[in-house]
CSV table of C-alpha atoms and ligand atoms in Angstrom, one decimal:
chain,number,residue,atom,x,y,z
R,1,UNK,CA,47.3,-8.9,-6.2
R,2,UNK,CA,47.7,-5.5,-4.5
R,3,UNK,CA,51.0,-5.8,-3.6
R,4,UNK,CA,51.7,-6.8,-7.3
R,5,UNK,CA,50.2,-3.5,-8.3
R,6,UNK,CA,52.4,-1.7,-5.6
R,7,UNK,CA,55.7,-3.1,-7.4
R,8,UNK,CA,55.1,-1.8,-10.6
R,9,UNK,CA,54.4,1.5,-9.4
R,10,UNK,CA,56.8,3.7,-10.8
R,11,UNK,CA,57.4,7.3,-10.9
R,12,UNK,CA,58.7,10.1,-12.7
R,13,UNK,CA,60.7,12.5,-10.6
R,14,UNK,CA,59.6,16.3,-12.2
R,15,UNK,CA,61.7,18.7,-11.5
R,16,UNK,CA,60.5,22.9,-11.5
R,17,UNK,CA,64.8,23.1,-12.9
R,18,UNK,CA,67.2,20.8,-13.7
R,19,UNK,CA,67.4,17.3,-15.0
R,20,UNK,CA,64.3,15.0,-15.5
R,21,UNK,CA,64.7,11.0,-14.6
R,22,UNK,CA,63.2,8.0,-13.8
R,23,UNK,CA,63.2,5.9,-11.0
R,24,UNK,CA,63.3,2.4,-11.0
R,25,UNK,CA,60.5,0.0,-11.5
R,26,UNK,CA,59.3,-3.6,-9.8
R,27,UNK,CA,61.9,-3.1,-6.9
R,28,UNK,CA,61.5,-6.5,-5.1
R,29,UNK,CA,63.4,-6.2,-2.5
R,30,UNK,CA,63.0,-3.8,0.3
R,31,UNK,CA,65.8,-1.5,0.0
R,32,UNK,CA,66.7,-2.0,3.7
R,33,UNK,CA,67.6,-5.5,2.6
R,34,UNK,CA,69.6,-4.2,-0.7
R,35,UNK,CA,71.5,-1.4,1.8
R,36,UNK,CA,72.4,-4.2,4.3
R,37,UNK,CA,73.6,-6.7,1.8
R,38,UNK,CA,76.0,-3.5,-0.1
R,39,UNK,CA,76.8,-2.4,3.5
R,40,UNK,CA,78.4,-5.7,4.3
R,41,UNK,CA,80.0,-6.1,0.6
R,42,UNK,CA,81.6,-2.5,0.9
R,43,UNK,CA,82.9,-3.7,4.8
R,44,UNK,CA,84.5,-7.1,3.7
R,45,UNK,CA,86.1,-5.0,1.0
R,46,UNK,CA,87.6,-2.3,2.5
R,47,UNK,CA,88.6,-4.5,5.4
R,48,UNK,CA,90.6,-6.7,2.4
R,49,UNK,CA,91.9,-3.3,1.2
R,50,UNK,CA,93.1,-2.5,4.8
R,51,UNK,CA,95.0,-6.0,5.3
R,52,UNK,CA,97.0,-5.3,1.7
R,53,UNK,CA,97.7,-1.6,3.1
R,54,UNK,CA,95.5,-0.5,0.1
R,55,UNK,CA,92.8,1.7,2.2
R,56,UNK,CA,93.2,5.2,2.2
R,57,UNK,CA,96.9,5.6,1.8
R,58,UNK,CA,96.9,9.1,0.7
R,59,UNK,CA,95.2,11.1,3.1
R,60,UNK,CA,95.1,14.6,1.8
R,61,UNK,CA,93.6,12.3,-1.7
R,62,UNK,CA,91.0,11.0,1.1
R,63,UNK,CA,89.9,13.9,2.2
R,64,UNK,CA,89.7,15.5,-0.9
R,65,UNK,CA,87.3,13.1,-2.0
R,66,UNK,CA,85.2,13.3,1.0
R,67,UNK,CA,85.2,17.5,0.7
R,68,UNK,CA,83.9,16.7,-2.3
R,69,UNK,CA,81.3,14.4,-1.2
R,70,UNK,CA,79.9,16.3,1.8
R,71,UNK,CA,79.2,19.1,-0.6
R,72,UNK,CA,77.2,16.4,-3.4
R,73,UNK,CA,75.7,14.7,-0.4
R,74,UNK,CA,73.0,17.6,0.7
R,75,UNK,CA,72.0,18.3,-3.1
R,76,UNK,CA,70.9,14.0,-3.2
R,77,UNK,CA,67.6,14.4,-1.5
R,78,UNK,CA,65.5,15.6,-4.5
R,79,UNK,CA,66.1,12.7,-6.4
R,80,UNK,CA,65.4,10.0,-3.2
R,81,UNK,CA,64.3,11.4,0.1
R,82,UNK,CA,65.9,8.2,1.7
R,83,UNK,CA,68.9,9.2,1.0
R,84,UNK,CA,69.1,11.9,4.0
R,85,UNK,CA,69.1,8.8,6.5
R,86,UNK,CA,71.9,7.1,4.7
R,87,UNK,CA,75.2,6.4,6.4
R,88,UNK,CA,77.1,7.3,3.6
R,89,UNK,CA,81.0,6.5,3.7
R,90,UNK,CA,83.4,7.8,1.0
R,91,UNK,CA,87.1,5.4,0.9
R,92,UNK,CA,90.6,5.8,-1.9
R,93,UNK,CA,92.0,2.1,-2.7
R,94,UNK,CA,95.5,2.2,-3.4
R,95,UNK,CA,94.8,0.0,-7.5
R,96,UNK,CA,95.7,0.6,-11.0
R,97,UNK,CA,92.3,-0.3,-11.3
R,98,UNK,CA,90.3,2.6,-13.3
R,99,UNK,CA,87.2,2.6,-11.6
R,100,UNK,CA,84.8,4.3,-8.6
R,101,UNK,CA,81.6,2.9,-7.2
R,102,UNK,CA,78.7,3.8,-5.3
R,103,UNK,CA,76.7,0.8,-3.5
R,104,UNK,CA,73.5,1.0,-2.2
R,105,UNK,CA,72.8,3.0,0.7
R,106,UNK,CA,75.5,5.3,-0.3
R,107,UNK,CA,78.9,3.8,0.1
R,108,UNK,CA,81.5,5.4,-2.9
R,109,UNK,CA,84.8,4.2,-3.7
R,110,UNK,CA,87.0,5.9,-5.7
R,111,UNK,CA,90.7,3.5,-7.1
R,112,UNK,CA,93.6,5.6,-7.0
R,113,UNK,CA,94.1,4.3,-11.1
R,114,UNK,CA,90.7,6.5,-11.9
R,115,UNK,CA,92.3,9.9,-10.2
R,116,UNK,CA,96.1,9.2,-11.6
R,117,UNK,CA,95.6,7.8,-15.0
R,118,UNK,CA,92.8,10.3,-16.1
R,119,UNK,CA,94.6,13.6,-13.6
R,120,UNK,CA,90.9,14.4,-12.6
R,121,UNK,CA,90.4,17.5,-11.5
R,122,UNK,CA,88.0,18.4,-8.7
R,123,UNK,CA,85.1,19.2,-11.1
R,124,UNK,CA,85.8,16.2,-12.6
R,125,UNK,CA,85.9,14.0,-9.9
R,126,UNK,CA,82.2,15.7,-8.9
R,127,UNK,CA,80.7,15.0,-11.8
R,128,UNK,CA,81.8,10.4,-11.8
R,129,UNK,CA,81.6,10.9,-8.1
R,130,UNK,CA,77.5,12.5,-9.2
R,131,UNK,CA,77.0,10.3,-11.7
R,132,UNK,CA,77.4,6.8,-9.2
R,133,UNK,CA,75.8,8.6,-6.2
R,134,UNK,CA,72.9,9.2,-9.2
R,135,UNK,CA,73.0,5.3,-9.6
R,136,UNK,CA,72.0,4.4,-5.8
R,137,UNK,CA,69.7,7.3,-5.9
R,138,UNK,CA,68.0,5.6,-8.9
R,139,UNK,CA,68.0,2.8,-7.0
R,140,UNK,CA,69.5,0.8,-9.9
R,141,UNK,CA,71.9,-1.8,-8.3
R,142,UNK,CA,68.1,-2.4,-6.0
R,143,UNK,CA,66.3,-3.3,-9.2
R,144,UNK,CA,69.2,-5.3,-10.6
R,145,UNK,CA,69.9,-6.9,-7.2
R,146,UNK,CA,66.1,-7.8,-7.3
R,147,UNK,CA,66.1,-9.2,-10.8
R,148,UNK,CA,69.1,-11.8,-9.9
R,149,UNK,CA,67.7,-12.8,-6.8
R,150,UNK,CA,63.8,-13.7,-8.2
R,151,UNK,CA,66.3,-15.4,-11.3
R,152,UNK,CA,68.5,-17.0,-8.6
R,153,UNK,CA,66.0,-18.1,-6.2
R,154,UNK,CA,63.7,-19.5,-9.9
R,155,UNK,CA,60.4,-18.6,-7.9
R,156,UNK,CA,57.5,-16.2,-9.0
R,157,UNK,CA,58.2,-12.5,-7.5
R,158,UNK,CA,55.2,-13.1,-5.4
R,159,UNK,CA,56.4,-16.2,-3.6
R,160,UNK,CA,59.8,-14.4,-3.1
R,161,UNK,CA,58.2,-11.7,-1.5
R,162,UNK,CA,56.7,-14.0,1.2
R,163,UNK,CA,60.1,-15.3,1.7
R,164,UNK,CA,62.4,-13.0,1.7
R,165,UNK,CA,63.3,-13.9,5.1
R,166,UNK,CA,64.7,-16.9,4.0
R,167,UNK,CA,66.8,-15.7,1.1
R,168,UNK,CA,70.2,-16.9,1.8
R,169,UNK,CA,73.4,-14.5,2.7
R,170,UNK,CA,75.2,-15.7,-0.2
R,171,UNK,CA,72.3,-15.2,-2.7
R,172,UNK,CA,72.5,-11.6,-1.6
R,173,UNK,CA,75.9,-10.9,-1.9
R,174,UNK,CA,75.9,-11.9,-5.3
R,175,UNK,CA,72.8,-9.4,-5.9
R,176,UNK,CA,75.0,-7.0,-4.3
R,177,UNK,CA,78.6,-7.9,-6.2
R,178,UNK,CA,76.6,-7.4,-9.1
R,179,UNK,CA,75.2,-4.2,-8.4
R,180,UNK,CA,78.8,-2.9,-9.1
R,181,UNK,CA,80.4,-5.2,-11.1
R,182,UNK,CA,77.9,-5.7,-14.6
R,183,UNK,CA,77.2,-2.2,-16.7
R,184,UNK,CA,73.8,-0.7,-16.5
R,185,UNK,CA,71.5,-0.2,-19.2
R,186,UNK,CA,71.9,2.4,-21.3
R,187,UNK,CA,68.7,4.4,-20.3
R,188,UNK,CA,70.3,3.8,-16.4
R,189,UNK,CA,73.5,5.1,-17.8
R,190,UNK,CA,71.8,8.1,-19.1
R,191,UNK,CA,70.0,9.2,-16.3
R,192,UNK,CA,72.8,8.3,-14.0
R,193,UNK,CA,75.0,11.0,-16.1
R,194,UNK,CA,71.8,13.4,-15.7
R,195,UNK,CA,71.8,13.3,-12.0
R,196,UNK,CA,75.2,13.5,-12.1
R,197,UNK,CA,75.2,16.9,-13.8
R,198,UNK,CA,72.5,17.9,-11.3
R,199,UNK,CA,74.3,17.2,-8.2
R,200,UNK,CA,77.4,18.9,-9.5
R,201,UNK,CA,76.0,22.2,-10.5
R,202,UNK,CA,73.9,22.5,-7.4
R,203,UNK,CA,77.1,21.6,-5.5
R,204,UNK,CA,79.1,24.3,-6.9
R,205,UNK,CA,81.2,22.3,-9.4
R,206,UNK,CA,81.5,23.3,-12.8
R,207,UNK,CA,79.0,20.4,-15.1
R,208,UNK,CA,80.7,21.0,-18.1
R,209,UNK,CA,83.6,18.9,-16.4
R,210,UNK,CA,81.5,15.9,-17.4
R,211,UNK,CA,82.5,16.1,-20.8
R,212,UNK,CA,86.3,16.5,-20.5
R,213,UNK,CA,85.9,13.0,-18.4
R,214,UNK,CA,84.4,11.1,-21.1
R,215,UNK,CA,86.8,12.8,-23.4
R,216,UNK,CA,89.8,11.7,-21.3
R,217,UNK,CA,87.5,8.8,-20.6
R,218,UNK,CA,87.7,7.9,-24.4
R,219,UNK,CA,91.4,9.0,-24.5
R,220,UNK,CA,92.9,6.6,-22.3
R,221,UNK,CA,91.1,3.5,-23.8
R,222,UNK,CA,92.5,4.5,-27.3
R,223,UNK,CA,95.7,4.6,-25.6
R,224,UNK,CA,95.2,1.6,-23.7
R,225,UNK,CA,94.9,-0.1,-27.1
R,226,UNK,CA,94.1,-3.8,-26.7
R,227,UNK,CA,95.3,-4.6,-23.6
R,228,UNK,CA,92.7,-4.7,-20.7
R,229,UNK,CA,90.3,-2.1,-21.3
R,230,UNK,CA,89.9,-0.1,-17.9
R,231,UNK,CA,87.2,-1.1,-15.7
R,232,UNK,CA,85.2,1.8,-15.8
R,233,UNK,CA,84.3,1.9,-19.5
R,234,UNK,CA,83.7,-1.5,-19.5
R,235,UNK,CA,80.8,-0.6,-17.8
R,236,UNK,CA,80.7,2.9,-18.8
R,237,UNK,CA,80.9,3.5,-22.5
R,238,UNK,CA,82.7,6.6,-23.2
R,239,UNK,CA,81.0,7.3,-26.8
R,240,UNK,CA,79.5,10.7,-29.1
R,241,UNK,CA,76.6,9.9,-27.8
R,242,UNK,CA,76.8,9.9,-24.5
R,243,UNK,CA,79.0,13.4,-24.3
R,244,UNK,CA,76.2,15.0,-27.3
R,245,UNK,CA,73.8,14.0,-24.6
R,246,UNK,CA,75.7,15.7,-21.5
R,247,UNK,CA,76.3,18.7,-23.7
R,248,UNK,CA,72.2,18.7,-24.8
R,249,UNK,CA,71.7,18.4,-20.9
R,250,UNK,CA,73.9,21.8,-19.6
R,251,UNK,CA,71.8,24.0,-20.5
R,252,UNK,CA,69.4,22.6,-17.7
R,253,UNK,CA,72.1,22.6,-14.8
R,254,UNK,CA,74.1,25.9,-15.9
R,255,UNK,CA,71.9,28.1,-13.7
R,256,UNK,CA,72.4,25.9,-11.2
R,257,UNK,CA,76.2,26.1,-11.5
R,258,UNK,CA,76.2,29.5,-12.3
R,259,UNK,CA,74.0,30.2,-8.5
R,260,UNK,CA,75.9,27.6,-6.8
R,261,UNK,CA,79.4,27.9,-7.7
R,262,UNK,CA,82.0,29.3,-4.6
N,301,ZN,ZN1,77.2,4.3,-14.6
């Protein structure tokens, strides 16, 4: 039953400043499994994006993004030391779609809809850009992906763990799709906006831009009216309480800003 006990282990990340989370509990899978099975969604996508001429179209767009990235990238290691050795790939799909991602093992995608329809700015495109890097970190889409597949599979969590091997290709992929495509809970939400803040201020971009995204956030679904509802905030509610809580939060990651910023 040891390696039971080892599962459940969980921890609470303290920080001496800054944000407080947790990370995630009863991670089944390895998270060299979880990073291979994202790696090879994120490939099959972006190679689908490149055959519809959708993959980074817009190159001063793509390397604003990635400027943007290499300077959030270095601040990740406090909240998972893994991340250091991640091959970490940032990509701009040409799509209406409202939405950015980050898999697993680090691999963001940003839709050109997100950066048109809401004009982010580049404080605001740190702090979504934080807050999904802050999801992987977590290792949320891990302990979703590790749900589904002990569901999937319909075996006990310790006969899964003897055969892992065997899991099927397919079974992962889904784990993986899913690690993108369902919303988080709302605690995962939370702290995802949390490290988000962090990785912002200690990057030099201004937090408080967090808020002026949900409130554009919020904006644009108003104005969407009934139609589809953008992807994003149908994963990412855009509500009082989630911006009261980001404003509670600045206080933490101000200094940081405030010693960080260019
Ligand atoms: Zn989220």
């Amino acid at each position: 039953m040891r390696f039971l006990l080892l599962l459940l282990f969980s921890t609470a990340l303290f920080a001496q400043e800054g944000v407080e989370v947790k990370k995630s509990k009863l991670l089944l899978l390895p998270a060299s499994t979880v990073e291979n099975s994202a790696a090879q969604q994120y490939g099959q996508l972006m190679r689908q994006a490149q055959q519809k001429n959708a993959l980074n179209r817009d190159p001063q767009q793509v390397e604003r993004l990635r400027d943007i990235a290499r300077k959030l990238i270095p601040q990740s290691a406090r909240f998972n030391a893994n991340a250091a050795k991640w091959r970490w790939e940032v990509n701009l799909l040409s799509s209406k779609t409202v939405n950015a991602f980050c898999m697993p093992g680090g691999k963001i995608a940003f839709f050109t809809g997100i950066i048109d329809s809401l004009q982010l700015d580049d404080d605001e495109i740190a702090t979504i850009m934080g807050h999904e890097i802050g999801h992987a970190l977590l290792e949320h889409g891990r302990a979703r992906m590790s749900e589904q597949v002990a569901k999937n599979v319909g075996i006990s969590i310790a006969a899964a763990i003897f055969n892992l091997g065997q899991l099927s290709t397919e079974v992962l992929a889904q784990g993986a799709n899913l690690a993108v495509s369902l919303p988080y809970a709302r605690s995962q939400e939370s702290d995802a906006d949390l490290v988000g803040l962090e990785l912002a201020a200690r990057a030099g971009y201004d937090p408080r831009a967090a808020v002026s995204v949900w409130q554009k956030m919020s904006k644009f679904a108003q104005s969407a009216g009934k139609g589809q509802p953008p992807q994003f905030l149908s994963t990412h509610p855009a509500n009082d309480t989630r911006i009261k809580q980001i404003e509670a939060n600045l206080p933490k990651v101000m200094p940081l800003y405030e010693k960080a910023k260019p």
